[in-house]
CSV table of C-alpha atoms in Angstrom, one decimal:
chain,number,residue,atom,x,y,z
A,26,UNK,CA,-76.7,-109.3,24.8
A,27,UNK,CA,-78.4,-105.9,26.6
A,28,UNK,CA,-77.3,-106.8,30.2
A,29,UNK,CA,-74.0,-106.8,31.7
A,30,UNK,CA,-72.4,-110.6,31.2
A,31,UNK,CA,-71.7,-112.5,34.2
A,32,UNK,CA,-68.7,-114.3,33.5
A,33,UNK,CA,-68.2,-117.8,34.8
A,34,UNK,CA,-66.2,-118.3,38.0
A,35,UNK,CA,-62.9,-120.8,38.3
A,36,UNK,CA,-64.9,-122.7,41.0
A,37,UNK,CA,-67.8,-123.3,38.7
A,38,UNK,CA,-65.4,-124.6,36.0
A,39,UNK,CA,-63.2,-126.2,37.8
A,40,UNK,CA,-66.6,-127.6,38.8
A,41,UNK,CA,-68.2,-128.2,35.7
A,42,UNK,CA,-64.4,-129.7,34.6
A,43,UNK,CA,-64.7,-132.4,37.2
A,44,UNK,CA,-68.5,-133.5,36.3
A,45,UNK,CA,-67.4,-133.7,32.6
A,46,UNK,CA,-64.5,-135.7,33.6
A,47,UNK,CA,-66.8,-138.0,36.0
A,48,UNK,CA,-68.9,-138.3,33.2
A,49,UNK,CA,-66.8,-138.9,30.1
A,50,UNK,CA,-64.5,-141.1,32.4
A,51,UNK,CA,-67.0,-143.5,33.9
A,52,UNK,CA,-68.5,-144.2,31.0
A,53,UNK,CA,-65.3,-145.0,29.0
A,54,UNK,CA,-63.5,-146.0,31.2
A,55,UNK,CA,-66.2,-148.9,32.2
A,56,UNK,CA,-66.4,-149.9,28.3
A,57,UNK,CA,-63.3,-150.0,28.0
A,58,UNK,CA,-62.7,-152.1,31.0
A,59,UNK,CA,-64.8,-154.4,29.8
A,60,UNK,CA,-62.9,-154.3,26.8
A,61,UNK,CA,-59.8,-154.9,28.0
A,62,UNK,CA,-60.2,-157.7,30.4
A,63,UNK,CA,-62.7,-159.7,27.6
A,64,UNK,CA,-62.5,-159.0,23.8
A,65,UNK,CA,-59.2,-157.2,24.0
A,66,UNK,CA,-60.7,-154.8,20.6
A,67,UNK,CA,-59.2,-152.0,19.2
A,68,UNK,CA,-62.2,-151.7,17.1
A,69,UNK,CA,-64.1,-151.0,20.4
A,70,UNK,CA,-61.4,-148.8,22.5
A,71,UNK,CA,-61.3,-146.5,18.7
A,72,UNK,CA,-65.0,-145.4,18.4
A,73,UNK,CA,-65.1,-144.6,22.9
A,74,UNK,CA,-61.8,-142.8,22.5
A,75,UNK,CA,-63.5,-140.5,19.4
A,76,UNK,CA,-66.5,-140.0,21.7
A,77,UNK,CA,-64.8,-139.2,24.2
A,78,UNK,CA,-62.3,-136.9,22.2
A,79,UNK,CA,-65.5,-135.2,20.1
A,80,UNK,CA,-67.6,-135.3,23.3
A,81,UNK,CA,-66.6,-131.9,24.3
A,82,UNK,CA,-66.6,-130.0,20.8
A,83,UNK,CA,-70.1,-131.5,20.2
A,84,UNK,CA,-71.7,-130.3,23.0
A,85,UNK,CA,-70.0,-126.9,23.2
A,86,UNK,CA,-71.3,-126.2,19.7
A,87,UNK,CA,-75.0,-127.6,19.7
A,88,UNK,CA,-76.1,-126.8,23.2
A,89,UNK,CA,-72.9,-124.1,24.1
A,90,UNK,CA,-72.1,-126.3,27.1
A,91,UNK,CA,-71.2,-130.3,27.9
A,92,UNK,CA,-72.8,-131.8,30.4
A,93,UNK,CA,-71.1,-130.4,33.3
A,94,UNK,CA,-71.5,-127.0,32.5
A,95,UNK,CA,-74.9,-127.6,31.6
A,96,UNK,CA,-75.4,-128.7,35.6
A,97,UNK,CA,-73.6,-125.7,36.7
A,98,UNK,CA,-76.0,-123.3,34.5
A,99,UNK,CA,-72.4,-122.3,32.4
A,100,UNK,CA,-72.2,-121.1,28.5
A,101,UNK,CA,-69.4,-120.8,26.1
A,102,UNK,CA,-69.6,-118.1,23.8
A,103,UNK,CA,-67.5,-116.3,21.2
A,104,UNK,CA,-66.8,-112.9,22.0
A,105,UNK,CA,-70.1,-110.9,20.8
A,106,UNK,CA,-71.9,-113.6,23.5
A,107,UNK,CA,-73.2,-115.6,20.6
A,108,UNK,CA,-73.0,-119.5,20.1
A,109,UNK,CA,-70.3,-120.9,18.4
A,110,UNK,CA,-69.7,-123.3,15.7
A,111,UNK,CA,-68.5,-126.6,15.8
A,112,UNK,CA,-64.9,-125.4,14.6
A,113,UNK,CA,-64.4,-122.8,16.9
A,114,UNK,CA,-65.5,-125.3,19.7
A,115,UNK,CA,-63.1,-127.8,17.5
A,116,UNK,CA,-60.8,-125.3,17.9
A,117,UNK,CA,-61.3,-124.7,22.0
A,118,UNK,CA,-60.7,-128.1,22.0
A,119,UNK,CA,-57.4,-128.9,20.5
A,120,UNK,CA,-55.2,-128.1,23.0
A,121,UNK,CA,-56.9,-131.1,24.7
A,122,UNK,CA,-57.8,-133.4,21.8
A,123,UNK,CA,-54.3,-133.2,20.2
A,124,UNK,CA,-52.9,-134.9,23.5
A,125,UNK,CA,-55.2,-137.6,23.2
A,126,UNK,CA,-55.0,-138.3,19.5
A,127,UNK,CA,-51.7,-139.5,20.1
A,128,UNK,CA,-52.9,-142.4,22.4
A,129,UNK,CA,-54.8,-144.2,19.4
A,130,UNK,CA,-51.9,-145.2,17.3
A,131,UNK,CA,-50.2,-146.7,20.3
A,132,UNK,CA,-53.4,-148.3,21.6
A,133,UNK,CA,-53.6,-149.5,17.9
A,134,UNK,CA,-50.1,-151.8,18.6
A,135,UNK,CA,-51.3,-152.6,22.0
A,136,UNK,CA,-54.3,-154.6,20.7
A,137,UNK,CA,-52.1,-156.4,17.9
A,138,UNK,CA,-49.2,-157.3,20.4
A,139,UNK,CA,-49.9,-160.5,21.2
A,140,UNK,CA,-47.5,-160.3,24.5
A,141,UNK,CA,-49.8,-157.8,25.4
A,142,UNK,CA,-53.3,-159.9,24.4
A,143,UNK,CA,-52.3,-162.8,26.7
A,144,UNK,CA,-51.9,-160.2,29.9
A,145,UNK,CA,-54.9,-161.0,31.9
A,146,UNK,CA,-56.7,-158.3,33.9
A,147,UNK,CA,-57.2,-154.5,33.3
A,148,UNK,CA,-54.6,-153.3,35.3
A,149,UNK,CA,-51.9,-155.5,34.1
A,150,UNK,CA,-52.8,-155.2,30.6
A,151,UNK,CA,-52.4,-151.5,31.4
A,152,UNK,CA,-49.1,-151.8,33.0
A,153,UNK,CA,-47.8,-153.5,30.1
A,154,UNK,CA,-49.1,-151.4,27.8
A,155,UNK,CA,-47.2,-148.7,29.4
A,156,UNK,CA,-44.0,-150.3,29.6
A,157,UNK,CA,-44.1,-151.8,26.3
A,158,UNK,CA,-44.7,-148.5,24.8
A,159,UNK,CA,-42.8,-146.1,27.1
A,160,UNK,CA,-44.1,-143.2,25.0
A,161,UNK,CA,-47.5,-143.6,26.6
A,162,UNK,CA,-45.7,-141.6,29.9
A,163,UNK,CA,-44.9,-138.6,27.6
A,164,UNK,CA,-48.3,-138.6,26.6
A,165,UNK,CA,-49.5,-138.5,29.8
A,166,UNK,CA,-47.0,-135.6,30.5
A,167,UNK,CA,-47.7,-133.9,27.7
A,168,UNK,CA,-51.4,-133.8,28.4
A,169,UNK,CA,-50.5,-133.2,32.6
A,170,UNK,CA,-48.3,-130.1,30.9
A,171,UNK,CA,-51.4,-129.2,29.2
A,172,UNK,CA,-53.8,-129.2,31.5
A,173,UNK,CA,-51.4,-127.2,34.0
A,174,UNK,CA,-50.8,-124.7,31.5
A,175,UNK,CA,-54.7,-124.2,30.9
A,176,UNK,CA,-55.2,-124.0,34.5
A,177,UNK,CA,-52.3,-121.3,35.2
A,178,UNK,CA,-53.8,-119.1,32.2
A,179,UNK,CA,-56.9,-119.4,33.6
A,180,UNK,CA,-56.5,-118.8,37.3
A,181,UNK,CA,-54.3,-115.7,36.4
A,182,UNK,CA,-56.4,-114.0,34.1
A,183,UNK,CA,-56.2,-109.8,35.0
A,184,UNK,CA,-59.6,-109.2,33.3
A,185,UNK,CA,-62.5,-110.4,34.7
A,186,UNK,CA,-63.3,-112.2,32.0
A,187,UNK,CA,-61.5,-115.7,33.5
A,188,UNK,CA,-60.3,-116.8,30.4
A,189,UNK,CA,-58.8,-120.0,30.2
A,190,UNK,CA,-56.0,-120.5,27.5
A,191,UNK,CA,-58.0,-122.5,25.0
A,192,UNK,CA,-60.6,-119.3,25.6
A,193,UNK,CA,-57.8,-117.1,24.2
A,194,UNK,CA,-57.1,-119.5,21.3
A,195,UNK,CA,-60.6,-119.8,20.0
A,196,UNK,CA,-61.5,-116.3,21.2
A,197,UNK,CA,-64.3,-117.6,23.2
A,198,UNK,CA,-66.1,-116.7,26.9
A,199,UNK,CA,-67.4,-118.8,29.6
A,200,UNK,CA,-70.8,-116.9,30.9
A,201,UNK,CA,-73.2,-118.0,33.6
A,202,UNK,CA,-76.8,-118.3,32.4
């Protein structure tokens, strides 16, 4: 890279963070909907919830942005402003991904209790997914904790680099094209 990098603002992620989450979240979110108030299959809520898990480290590694940084005209890069590879975007992602992962086992019960499979509607199936399995709240803590943790090392980053803490894990840079 010859000219000075322009590293990305927290608006423009914060930005691009939202329009992933739009994105990633409508779509599974309405299949899984679906899911939940008809077939009630954990063979269809497993293969959304990879997507949606994978969706990130994909993108990040093939194009060097998801869709939402993509709109916002944003790159990830290691630190010598090349591309990374699908581990180090693997990597980015964990602090994320390993959150989630924990969902599937208990989603995995949820679809095999058949108190649970006679709930009608989304958001009572939901409701009693959560308090049938009350370790789906310390999930969602843990991944709340998470988020909030990202967000702090990001917002007080001294350099003006505006490195996020999965940036500092996987050594990697958010650049504006």
């Amino acid at each position: 890279m010859t000219e000075e990098p322009r590293y990305a603002k927290f608006w423009d992620r914060f930005g691009a963070y939202i329009l992933d989450a739009l994105i990633v979240g409508l779509i599974s979110y309405g299949i899984n909907y679906l899911n939940f108030i008809s077939l009630k299959s954990f063979y269809i809520y497993l293969p959304i919830a990879l997507i949606a898990i994978l969706y990130k480290p994909y993108m990040e590694s093939r194009h060097q942005a998801t869709l939402g940084k993509m709109a916002l005209n944003l790159k990830v890069t290691n630190l010598n402003y090349e591309q990374i590879d699908f581990e180090k975007s693997l990597l980015r992602s964990l602090i994320v991904m390993i959150p989630a992962l924990f969902f599937i086992p208990v989603q995995y019960l949820a679809f095999y209790n058949p108190n649970l499979l006679a709930i009608e509607g989304f958001w009572n199936f939901s409701k009693g997914v959560a308090e049938t399995y009350p370790t789906m709240r310390t999930f969602n803590s843990i991944y709340s904790l998470v988020f909030i943790a990202d967000l702090i090392f990001l917002l007080t980053d001294s350099s003006k680099r505006n490195r996020s803490l999965k940036d500092r894990i996987a050594k990697t840079l958010v650049l504006q094209k």
